[in-house]
Amino acid sequence: MMTDDSRDAYRAPVGTHDVLPPESDRWMTVVGTFAERATRFGYGLVVTPVFEHTEVFQRVGASTDVVRKEMYELVDRGGRALALRPEGTAPVVRAYVQHRPTPPWKAWYVAPHFRYERPQKGRYRQHWQVGAEVLGVDDPEVDVEVVALAHGFYRDLGLQEVALLVNSMGTPADRQEYVAVLRQYLLAHAEGLGDEFQTRAEQHPLRLLDAKNEDWQDVIERAPQLTEHLSDDSRAHFEGVQRGLDALGIEYELAPRLVRGFDYYTSTTFEFVSDALDAAQNAVGGGGRYDQLAEEMGGPATAGIGFGIGIERLLIACDAEGVLQPSHAPKLDAFVIDNIGDSSAAVLVSALREAGLRADRAYGGRSVKAQWTLANRAQAAFGVMLGRDEATRAAVAVKDLATGTQIEVPREQVAGWIRARREEAEHGS
Ligand code: HAM
């Protein structure tokens, strides 16, 4: 059947993208940096399925767009209602409830997420997140640890213009009381702001606080704030978080109108925004507490907190700040040039690789000239040529591809010789 889409059948679907070298080098750095940092903080990698039973995500917020309008839902051949992961917290909590690991349980993840959104720069139908969750401890110090994990990660990458916004959503009871006050206020000021304002004030007053509509801003800005309606416990927790952040020297801004898009949030919520990006898509990470979620999924009452960071958006922020840019450092230590034609090139490449060096070669009987071209294109530090002359002396010709200098090195010493040069380059001597 010829549909509009079928012409594009062999292109990645709208809102998705391939990640190829050299861009994928940056992905390796991002994921590697996060993995290393999370491990250092005592978090273990958790891998959950790309799809879950749809109910798992219903807990995330039946009233939220992500669940109501944007979920990729499917029925499998066994008649099961499944959904592709729209967000990463619910699957981790589901895994916690299923396996009951001993709390505190500190998990990190890297995973694709799926939301049927209107694609634009920084907003995709498949995006990737690195994230972390801690289950089983209700202690403001944990909130501080989780925020510090994310905060330090941005700094690891060299980002300077990422600001931290912090808020508290209180307990569900605090919120219920506040929502009533807020609704009353919004409806009292709804005159002239249109039907949509009226409807939203009635149905989702909290989410109205996040609305971008210019005409509403005056009323929104003067609205009563949730943090003024916190119970004593919630306020004490929130103050504990602020004291902890202060102690670690982590700068933050209190953002009483920060409303995160999921129903599961309680208590501390936070967002990292990049001042280098357009306001519409400037959230490079966000998270918060969800102290009821495990129980809602049939588990024991378990406090939880975590965050997710969108990798694509993070990389856009890196571009905007000019950090994590493609490096001109060699991608290979050695490229072997075969001017003999027997198996010695295969043996030498293998020996170099097994010795821990990054080594490659050409295939398909290319001319020596073509092989040198490939060596340069591969961004190798050295070309290592196997020639008949050198072979009679059990040696190889090694050419520094940056300077063009060529010397002869005994075949048996070439791996050690290249490694020594690499270490010199790495240590700047
Ligand atoms: P979220 O704020 O929906 O939170 O997403 C986290 C981050 O993912 C965002 O700050 C943004 O960087 C990125 N992101 C979200 N949607 C897209 C998209 N369509 N395209 C590109 N990037 C996107 C969560 O998902 C929560 N699970 C975070 C969390 C963890 N809360 C507690 N634990």
Short mmCIF file of C-alpha atoms and ligand atoms in Angstrom, two decimals:
data_model
loop_
_atom_site.label_atom_id
_atom_site.label_comp_id
_atom_site.label_asym_id
_atom_site.label_seq_id
_atom_site.Cartn_x
_atom_site.Cartn_y
_atom_site.Cartn_z
CA MET A 1 0.00 0.00 0.00
CA MET A 2 1.36 3.39 -0.95
CA THR A 3 1.00 5.79 1.92
CA ASP A 4 2.83 9.04 2.46
CA ASP A 5 5.01 7.23 4.90
CA SER A 6 5.97 4.33 2.64
CA ARG A 7 8.20 6.60 0.55
CA ASP A 8 10.19 7.10 3.73
CA ALA A 9 10.06 3.50 4.88
CA TYR A 10 13.84 3.20 4.87
CA ARG A 11 14.46 6.30 6.91
CA ALA A 12 14.43 6.42 10.69
CA PRO A 13 10.85 7.20 11.82
CA VAL A 14 9.94 10.84 12.47
CA GLY A 15 11.24 12.01 15.83
CA THR A 16 13.93 9.30 16.04
CA HIS A 17 17.54 9.37 14.95
CA ASP A 18 20.56 7.19 14.37
CA VAL A 19 23.69 7.93 16.33
CA LEU A 20 26.78 7.25 14.26
CA PRO A 21 30.49 7.86 14.68
CA PRO A 22 31.94 10.38 15.36
CA GLU A 23 28.83 11.66 17.22
CA SER A 24 28.59 8.33 19.04
CA ASP A 25 32.01 9.04 20.60
CA ARG A 26 30.27 11.75 22.60
CA TRP A 27 27.58 9.30 23.66
CA MET A 28 30.27 6.95 24.94
CA THR A 29 31.77 9.80 26.94
CA VAL A 30 28.38 10.83 28.37
CA VAL A 31 27.36 7.32 29.37
CA GLY A 32 30.88 6.39 30.55
CA THR A 33 31.15 9.54 32.67
CA PHE A 34 27.74 8.96 34.22
CA ALA A 35 28.42 5.24 34.84
CA GLU A 36 31.72 6.03 36.50
CA ARG A 37 30.22 8.75 38.71
CA ALA A 38 27.16 6.68 39.69
CA THR A 39 29.39 3.73 40.55
CA ARG A 40 31.56 6.03 42.68
CA PHE A 41 28.40 7.07 44.57
CA GLY A 42 27.47 3.44 45.24
CA TYR A 43 24.77 2.96 42.58
CA GLY A 44 24.37 -0.26 40.59
CA LEU A 45 23.23 -0.54 36.98
CA VAL A 46 19.62 -1.63 36.54
CA VAL A 47 18.34 -2.72 33.13
CA THR A 48 14.59 -3.09 32.73
CA PRO A 49 12.59 -4.09 29.62
CA VAL A 50 11.85 -1.48 26.97
CA PHE A 51 8.16 -2.32 27.39
CA GLU A 52 6.05 -2.96 30.49
CA HIS A 53 2.44 -3.80 31.19
CA THR A 54 0.54 -0.56 30.53
CA GLU A 55 -0.62 -0.42 34.18
CA VAL A 56 2.95 0.25 35.33
CA PHE A 57 2.79 3.66 33.68
CA GLN A 58 -0.78 4.43 34.65
CA ARG A 59 0.66 5.13 38.13
CA VAL A 60 2.85 7.81 36.63
CA GLY A 61 -0.16 9.95 36.02
CA ALA A 62 -3.39 9.12 34.30
CA SER A 63 -3.91 12.84 33.89
CA THR A 64 -0.51 13.63 32.41
CA ASP A 65 0.09 14.09 28.68
CA VAL A 66 2.97 11.64 28.73
CA VAL A 67 0.58 8.85 29.72
CA ARG A 68 -2.70 10.07 28.28
CA LYS A 69 -1.63 11.25 24.84
CA GLU A 70 1.96 10.33 24.19
CA MET A 71 2.35 6.69 25.13
CA TYR A 72 3.29 4.10 22.52
CA GLU A 73 0.86 1.35 23.38
CA LEU A 74 0.58 -2.05 21.78
CA VAL A 75 -1.22 -5.32 22.21
CA ASP A 76 1.09 -8.29 21.68
CA ARG A 77 0.13 -11.57 20.03
CA GLY A 78 -0.87 -12.95 23.41
CA GLY A 79 -3.35 -10.11 23.90
CA ARG A 80 -1.25 -8.31 26.55
CA ALA A 81 -1.57 -4.54 26.78
CA LEU A 82 1.97 -3.19 26.79
CA ALA A 83 3.56 0.24 26.53
CA LEU A 84 7.02 1.36 25.48
CA ARG A 85 8.77 3.08 28.40
CA PRO A 86 7.73 6.77 28.39
CA GLU A 87 9.73 7.50 31.55
CA GLY A 88 12.23 5.62 33.65
CA THR A 89 11.06 5.74 37.24
CA ALA A 90 8.01 3.47 37.09
CA PRO A 91 9.96 0.49 35.63
CA VAL A 92 12.65 0.78 38.31
CA VAL A 93 10.02 0.93 41.06
CA ARG A 94 8.22 -2.02 39.44
CA ALA A 95 11.49 -3.97 39.52
CA TYR A 96 11.98 -3.00 43.17
CA VAL A 97 8.48 -4.17 44.09
CA GLN A 98 8.99 -7.40 42.15
CA HIS A 99 12.45 -8.35 43.48
CA ARG A 100 12.39 -6.68 46.92
CA PRO A 101 16.13 -5.94 47.15
CA THR A 102 17.33 -4.86 50.59
CA PRO A 103 16.85 -1.11 50.95
CA PRO A 104 18.42 1.32 50.50
CA TRP A 105 18.51 0.37 46.86
CA LYS A 106 20.55 2.68 44.68
CA ALA A 107 20.09 2.17 40.96
CA TRP A 108 21.32 3.94 37.82
CA TYR A 109 20.23 3.40 34.24
CA VAL A 110 20.71 4.37 30.64
CA ALA A 111 17.70 3.67 28.45
CA PRO A 112 15.63 4.82 25.47
CA HIS A 113 12.31 6.51 26.26
CA PHE A 114 9.31 6.88 23.95
CA ARG A 115 6.83 9.74 23.81
CA TYR A 116 4.58 10.57 20.87
CA GLU A 117 5.42 14.28 20.92
CA ARG A 118 5.55 16.88 18.20
CA PRO A 119 9.21 16.56 17.23
CA GLN A 120 11.40 19.66 17.35
CA LYS A 121 14.95 20.41 18.33
CA GLY A 122 15.49 18.90 21.77
CA ARG A 123 12.17 17.04 21.74
CA TYR A 124 11.96 13.61 20.14
CA ARG A 125 9.72 10.57 19.97
CA GLN A 126 12.58 8.42 21.12
CA HIS A 127 15.04 10.01 23.47
CA TRP A 128 17.64 8.54 25.81
CA GLN A 129 18.10 9.23 29.47
CA VAL A 130 20.74 8.47 32.02
CA GLY A 131 19.18 8.48 35.45
CA ALA A 132 19.35 7.28 39.02
CA GLU A 133 16.83 6.25 41.68
CA VAL A 134 17.19 5.55 45.41
CA LEU A 135 14.51 3.48 47.11
CA GLY A 136 13.93 2.86 50.78
CA VAL A 137 15.20 5.97 52.61
CA ASP A 138 13.23 9.05 53.52
CA ASP A 139 16.08 11.32 54.53
CA PRO A 140 16.80 14.78 53.13
CA GLU A 141 20.47 13.76 52.96
CA VAL A 142 19.51 11.28 50.26
CA ASP A 143 17.83 14.04 48.26
CA VAL A 144 21.08 15.97 48.55
CA GLU A 145 23.14 12.97 47.40
CA VAL A 146 20.91 12.44 44.37
CA VAL A 147 21.07 16.11 43.40
CA ALA A 148 24.86 16.10 43.93
CA LEU A 149 25.20 13.09 41.63
CA ALA A 150 23.48 14.93 38.78
CA HIS A 151 25.03 18.29 39.56
CA GLY A 152 28.58 16.92 39.50
CA PHE A 153 27.88 15.06 36.26
CA TYR A 154 27.13 18.31 34.40
CA ARG A 155 30.36 19.73 35.81
CA ASP A 156 32.28 16.59 34.75
CA LEU A 157 31.22 17.31 31.18
CA GLY A 158 32.38 20.91 31.48
CA LEU A 159 28.92 22.52 31.53
CA GLN A 160 28.93 25.79 33.48
CA GLU A 161 25.54 27.22 32.60
CA VAL A 162 23.29 24.58 34.13
CA ALA A 163 21.20 25.99 36.95
CA LEU A 164 19.40 23.96 39.61
CA LEU A 165 15.77 24.76 40.49
CA VAL A 166 14.33 23.21 43.64
CA ASN A 167 10.81 22.97 44.97
CA SER A 168 8.72 20.90 47.35
CA MET A 169 5.40 19.34 46.41
CA GLY A 170 4.67 18.42 50.02
CA THR A 171 2.63 15.36 50.92
CA PRO A 172 -0.55 14.47 49.05
CA ALA A 173 -2.49 15.96 51.97
CA ASP A 174 -0.52 19.23 51.81
CA ARG A 175 -1.17 19.32 48.12
CA GLN A 176 -4.87 18.66 48.40
CA GLU A 177 -5.25 21.54 50.80
CA TYR A 178 -3.15 23.82 48.60
CA VAL A 179 -4.92 22.84 45.38
CA ALA A 180 -8.23 23.93 46.90
CA VAL A 181 -6.73 27.32 47.83
CA LEU A 182 -5.11 27.66 44.42
CA ARG A 183 -8.26 26.72 42.53
CA GLN A 184 -10.25 29.26 44.47
CA TYR A 185 -7.66 31.94 43.73
CA LEU A 186 -7.45 31.12 40.01
CA LEU A 187 -11.21 31.04 39.54
CA ALA A 188 -11.53 34.35 41.36
CA HIS A 189 -9.08 35.85 38.84
CA ALA A 190 -10.31 34.06 35.71
CA GLU A 191 -12.29 36.92 34.29
CA GLY A 192 -11.22 37.83 30.78
CA LEU A 193 -8.66 35.00 30.58
CA GLY A 194 -10.79 32.71 28.42
CA ASP A 195 -12.58 29.38 28.69
CA GLU A 196 -9.42 27.34 28.62
CA PHE A 197 -8.08 29.11 31.69
CA GLN A 198 -11.37 28.48 33.43
CA THR A 199 -11.38 24.77 32.53
CA ARG A 200 -7.78 24.27 33.55
CA ALA A 201 -8.27 26.16 36.79
CA GLU A 202 -11.13 23.79 37.58
CA GLN A 203 -9.48 20.58 36.47
CA HIS A 204 -5.68 20.92 36.87
CA PRO A 205 -4.94 24.10 38.82
CA LEU A 206 -1.42 22.89 39.67
CA ARG A 207 -0.44 22.38 36.08
CA LEU A 208 -1.78 25.79 35.17
CA LEU A 209 1.16 27.23 37.12
CA ASP A 210 3.44 25.88 34.41
CA ALA A 211 1.41 27.32 31.50
CA LYS A 212 3.31 29.50 29.04
CA ASN A 213 0.34 31.61 27.87
CA GLU A 214 1.44 35.27 28.12
CA ASP A 215 -1.96 36.66 29.14
CA TRP A 216 -2.11 34.39 32.16
CA GLN A 217 1.31 35.19 33.60
CA ASP A 218 0.20 38.07 35.81
CA VAL A 219 -2.33 35.96 37.62
CA ILE A 220 0.00 32.96 37.76
CA GLU A 221 2.84 34.99 39.21
CA ARG A 222 0.70 36.28 42.06
CA ALA A 223 -0.80 32.88 42.86
CA PRO A 224 -0.42 31.44 46.36
CA GLN A 225 2.53 29.07 46.62
CA LEU A 226 2.59 25.46 47.70
CA THR A 227 5.68 25.99 49.83
CA GLU A 228 3.60 28.36 51.99
CA HIS A 229 1.15 25.51 52.65
CA LEU A 230 3.53 22.74 53.66
CA SER A 231 2.94 20.70 56.80
CA ASP A 232 5.61 20.91 59.51
CA ASP A 233 7.17 17.59 58.44
CA SER A 234 7.29 18.59 54.78
CA ARG A 235 8.80 21.96 55.65
CA ALA A 236 11.42 20.34 57.90
CA HIS A 237 12.36 17.94 55.10
CA PHE A 238 12.60 20.73 52.55
CA GLU A 239 14.74 22.85 54.87
CA GLY A 240 16.97 19.82 55.47
CA VAL A 241 17.50 19.50 51.72
CA GLN A 242 18.43 23.17 51.44
CA ARG A 243 20.85 22.95 54.36
CA GLY A 244 22.48 19.89 52.78
CA LEU A 245 22.89 21.61 49.42
CA ASP A 246 24.35 24.66 51.16
CA ALA A 247 26.81 22.45 53.04
CA LEU A 248 28.07 20.97 49.77
CA GLY A 249 28.25 24.38 48.12
CA ILE A 250 25.69 23.42 45.47
CA GLU A 251 23.96 26.53 44.21
CA TYR A 252 20.21 26.38 43.64
CA GLU A 253 17.24 28.58 43.14
CA LEU A 254 13.96 28.03 44.97
CA ALA A 255 11.30 27.66 42.30
CA PRO A 256 7.88 27.57 43.96
CA ARG A 257 6.12 27.35 40.60
CA LEU A 258 8.16 24.40 39.35
CA VAL A 259 5.57 21.73 38.54
CA ARG A 260 7.02 18.51 37.23
CA GLY A 261 4.87 16.58 34.79
CA PHE A 262 4.11 13.39 36.71
CA ASP A 263 1.52 12.63 39.37
CA TYR A 264 3.85 10.51 41.47
CA TYR A 265 5.92 13.39 42.83
CA THR A 266 5.83 14.19 46.54
CA SER A 267 8.11 16.42 48.61
CA THR A 268 11.37 17.49 46.90
CA THR A 269 11.30 18.14 43.16
CA PHE A 270 14.05 19.67 41.06
CA GLU A 271 15.04 20.51 37.55
CA PHE A 272 18.34 21.38 35.88
CA VAL A 273 17.94 24.04 33.22
CA SER A 274 20.57 25.21 30.76
CA ASP A 275 20.78 28.97 30.39
CA ALA A 276 22.51 28.33 27.06
CA LEU A 277 19.30 26.85 25.56
CA ASP A 278 15.95 28.33 24.46
CA ALA A 279 13.52 28.46 27.36
CA ALA A 280 11.06 26.05 25.69
CA GLN A 281 13.49 23.13 25.76
CA ASN A 282 15.97 24.12 28.42
CA ALA A 283 15.39 21.30 30.94
CA VAL A 284 18.46 19.09 30.72
CA GLY A 285 17.35 16.95 33.63
CA GLY A 286 14.76 16.68 36.34
CA GLY A 287 13.52 14.55 39.14
CA GLY A 288 12.10 14.36 42.60
CA ARG A 289 10.66 12.23 45.38
CA TYR A 290 7.88 9.72 44.86
CA ASP A 291 7.24 8.34 48.33
CA GLN A 292 3.93 6.63 47.46
CA LEU A 293 4.74 4.97 44.17
CA ALA A 294 6.05 1.62 45.40
CA GLU A 295 2.98 1.18 47.60
CA GLU A 296 0.68 2.11 44.72
CA MET A 297 2.28 -0.72 42.78
CA GLY A 298 1.47 -3.21 45.51
CA GLY A 299 4.82 -3.04 47.31
CA PRO A 300 5.62 -2.06 50.88
CA ALA A 301 5.53 1.67 51.72
CA THR A 302 8.90 2.77 50.34
CA ALA A 303 10.29 6.25 49.96
CA GLY A 304 11.97 6.98 46.64
CA ILE A 305 13.80 9.74 44.81
CA GLY A 306 15.63 10.05 41.52
CA PHE A 307 16.20 11.98 38.33
CA GLY A 308 16.51 11.54 34.58
CA ILE A 309 18.79 13.45 32.20
CA GLY A 310 18.02 13.56 28.46
CA ILE A 311 21.18 12.68 26.56
CA GLU A 312 20.24 14.41 23.29
CA ARG A 313 19.31 17.62 25.06
CA LEU A 314 22.45 17.43 27.17
CA LEU A 315 24.52 17.27 23.98
CA ILE A 316 22.68 20.29 22.56
CA ALA A 317 23.60 22.14 25.76
CA CYS A 318 27.22 20.99 25.32
CA ASP A 319 27.22 22.40 21.78
CA ALA A 320 25.72 25.67 23.02
CA GLU A 321 28.50 25.98 25.60
CA GLY A 322 31.21 24.67 23.24
CA VAL A 323 32.17 21.78 25.51
CA LEU A 324 32.55 18.06 24.76
CA GLN A 325 33.41 18.93 21.16
CA PRO A 326 35.00 16.49 18.68
CA SER A 327 38.64 16.06 19.59
CA HIS A 328 41.55 16.03 17.15
CA ALA A 329 43.38 13.47 19.24
CA PRO A 330 44.28 10.30 17.32
CA LYS A 331 41.51 7.72 17.15
CA LEU A 332 43.94 4.86 16.53
CA ASP A 333 47.42 4.21 17.84
CA ALA A 334 48.52 2.38 14.72
CA PHE A 335 47.38 1.68 11.20
CA VAL A 336 49.24 -1.22 9.64
CA ILE A 337 50.29 -0.79 6.00
CA ASP A 338 50.89 -4.06 4.19
CA ASN A 339 53.54 -3.98 1.47
CA ILE A 340 54.24 -7.70 1.60
CA GLY A 341 50.96 -9.44 0.88
CA ASP A 342 51.22 -12.50 3.15
CA SER A 343 49.64 -12.97 6.56
CA SER A 344 52.12 -10.78 8.44
CA ALA A 345 49.81 -7.73 8.45
CA ALA A 346 47.02 -9.78 10.05
CA VAL A 347 49.45 -11.14 12.63
CA LEU A 348 50.87 -7.70 13.47
CA VAL A 349 47.44 -6.01 13.79
CA SER A 350 46.32 -8.83 16.04
CA ALA A 351 49.48 -8.56 18.17
CA LEU A 352 49.03 -4.78 18.56
CA ARG A 353 45.38 -5.14 19.52
CA GLU A 354 46.08 -7.90 22.00
CA ALA A 355 48.80 -5.68 23.49
CA GLY A 356 46.04 -3.17 24.28
CA LEU A 357 46.64 -0.74 21.44
CA ARG A 358 43.98 0.62 19.10
CA ALA A 359 45.03 -0.77 15.73
CA ASP A 360 43.45 -1.25 12.35
CA ARG A 361 44.38 -2.04 8.75
CA ALA A 362 42.95 -1.96 5.25
CA TYR A 363 41.33 -4.96 3.60
CA GLY A 364 40.72 -5.94 0.01
CA GLY A 365 44.28 -5.74 -1.39
CA ARG A 366 44.48 -1.93 -1.56
CA SER A 367 47.59 -0.29 -3.01
CA VAL A 368 50.19 0.99 -0.56
CA LYS A 369 49.27 4.57 -1.47
CA ALA A 370 45.58 3.89 -0.80
CA GLN A 371 46.51 2.30 2.54
CA TRP A 372 48.40 5.44 3.62
CA THR A 373 45.35 7.52 2.68
CA LEU A 374 43.18 5.26 4.84
CA ALA A 375 45.67 5.52 7.71
CA ASN A 376 45.33 9.31 7.64
CA ARG A 377 41.57 9.19 7.30
CA ALA A 378 41.38 6.82 10.29
CA GLN A 379 43.18 9.49 12.35
CA ALA A 380 45.93 7.09 13.38
CA ALA A 381 48.91 8.34 15.35
CA PHE A 382 51.34 6.05 13.51
CA GLY A 383 51.44 4.20 10.21
CA VAL A 384 53.30 0.91 10.68
CA MET A 385 54.53 -0.43 7.36
CA LEU A 386 55.48 -4.01 6.70
CA GLY A 387 57.95 -3.94 3.81
CA ARG A 388 60.19 -6.67 2.35
CA ASP A 389 63.38 -4.71 3.07
CA GLU A 390 62.50 -4.13 6.70
CA ALA A 391 61.34 -7.76 7.03
CA THR A 392 64.85 -9.00 6.25
CA ARG A 393 65.94 -7.11 9.38
CA ALA A 394 62.89 -8.28 11.41
CA ALA A 395 61.80 -4.63 11.57
CA VAL A 396 58.92 -2.37 10.52
CA ALA A 397 58.85 1.24 9.33
CA VAL A 398 56.92 3.48 11.73
CA LYS A 399 55.77 6.86 10.51
CA ASP A 400 54.42 9.57 12.79
CA LEU A 401 51.42 10.72 10.76
CA ALA A 402 51.35 14.15 12.40
CA THR A 403 54.97 15.07 11.66
CA GLY A 404 55.81 12.72 8.78
CA THR A 405 58.95 11.50 10.59
CA GLN A 406 59.73 7.86 9.85
CA ILE A 407 62.00 5.47 11.71
CA GLU A 408 62.67 1.77 11.76
CA VAL A 409 61.66 -0.19 14.86
CA PRO A 410 62.32 -3.89 15.57
CA ARG A 411 59.13 -5.86 14.87
CA GLU A 412 59.13 -7.37 18.37
CA GLN A 413 59.37 -3.97 20.04
CA VAL A 414 56.84 -2.03 18.02
CA ALA A 415 53.90 -2.45 20.46
CA GLY A 416 55.99 -1.26 23.42
CA TRP A 417 57.46 1.58 21.36
CA ILE A 418 54.00 2.87 20.33
CA ARG A 419 52.65 2.51 23.84
CA ALA A 420 55.55 4.56 25.20
CA ARG A 421 54.83 7.32 22.64
CA ARG A 422 51.14 7.25 23.57
CA GLU A 423 51.92 7.60 27.25
CA GLU A 424 54.27 10.50 26.53
CA ALA A 425 51.53 12.22 24.53
CA GLU A 426 48.96 11.60 27.27
CA HIS A 427 51.20 13.02 29.96
CA GLY A 428 52.23 15.93 27.78
CA SER A 429 55.96 15.15 27.96
P1 HAM B 1 11.25 14.14 32.58
O1 HAM B 1 11.45 15.52 33.09
O2 HAM B 1 10.03 13.83 31.84
O3 HAM B 1 11.43 13.21 33.85
O4 HAM B 1 12.48 13.76 31.67
C1 HAM B 1 13.81 13.87 32.11
C2 HAM B 1 14.67 14.57 31.06
O5 HAM B 1 14.57 13.86 29.83
C3 HAM B 1 14.20 15.97 30.69
O6 HAM B 1 14.72 16.93 31.59
C4 HAM B 1 14.80 16.14 29.31
O7 HAM B 1 16.19 16.43 29.42
C5 HAM B 1 14.68 14.74 28.73
N1 HAM B 1 13.48 14.59 27.86
C6 HAM B 1 12.21 14.39 28.25
N2 HAM B 1 11.38 14.27 27.19
C7 HAM B 1 12.18 14.40 26.10
C8 HAM B 1 11.94 14.36 24.67
N3 HAM B 1 10.73 14.14 24.18
N4 HAM B 1 12.99 14.53 23.85
C9 HAM B 1 14.24 14.74 24.35
N5 HAM B 1 14.52 14.76 25.66
C10 HAM B 1 13.51 14.60 26.53
C11 HAM B 1 11.33 11.86 33.84
O8 HAM B 1 11.27 11.19 32.84
C12 HAM B 1 11.39 11.25 35.23
N6 HAM B 1 11.35 9.77 35.09
C13 HAM B 1 12.61 11.72 35.98
C14 HAM B 1 12.70 11.14 37.32
C15 HAM B 1 13.44 10.12 37.73
N7 HAM B 1 11.97 11.53 38.38
C16 HAM B 1 12.27 10.76 39.42
N8 HAM B 1 13.16 9.88 39.04
#
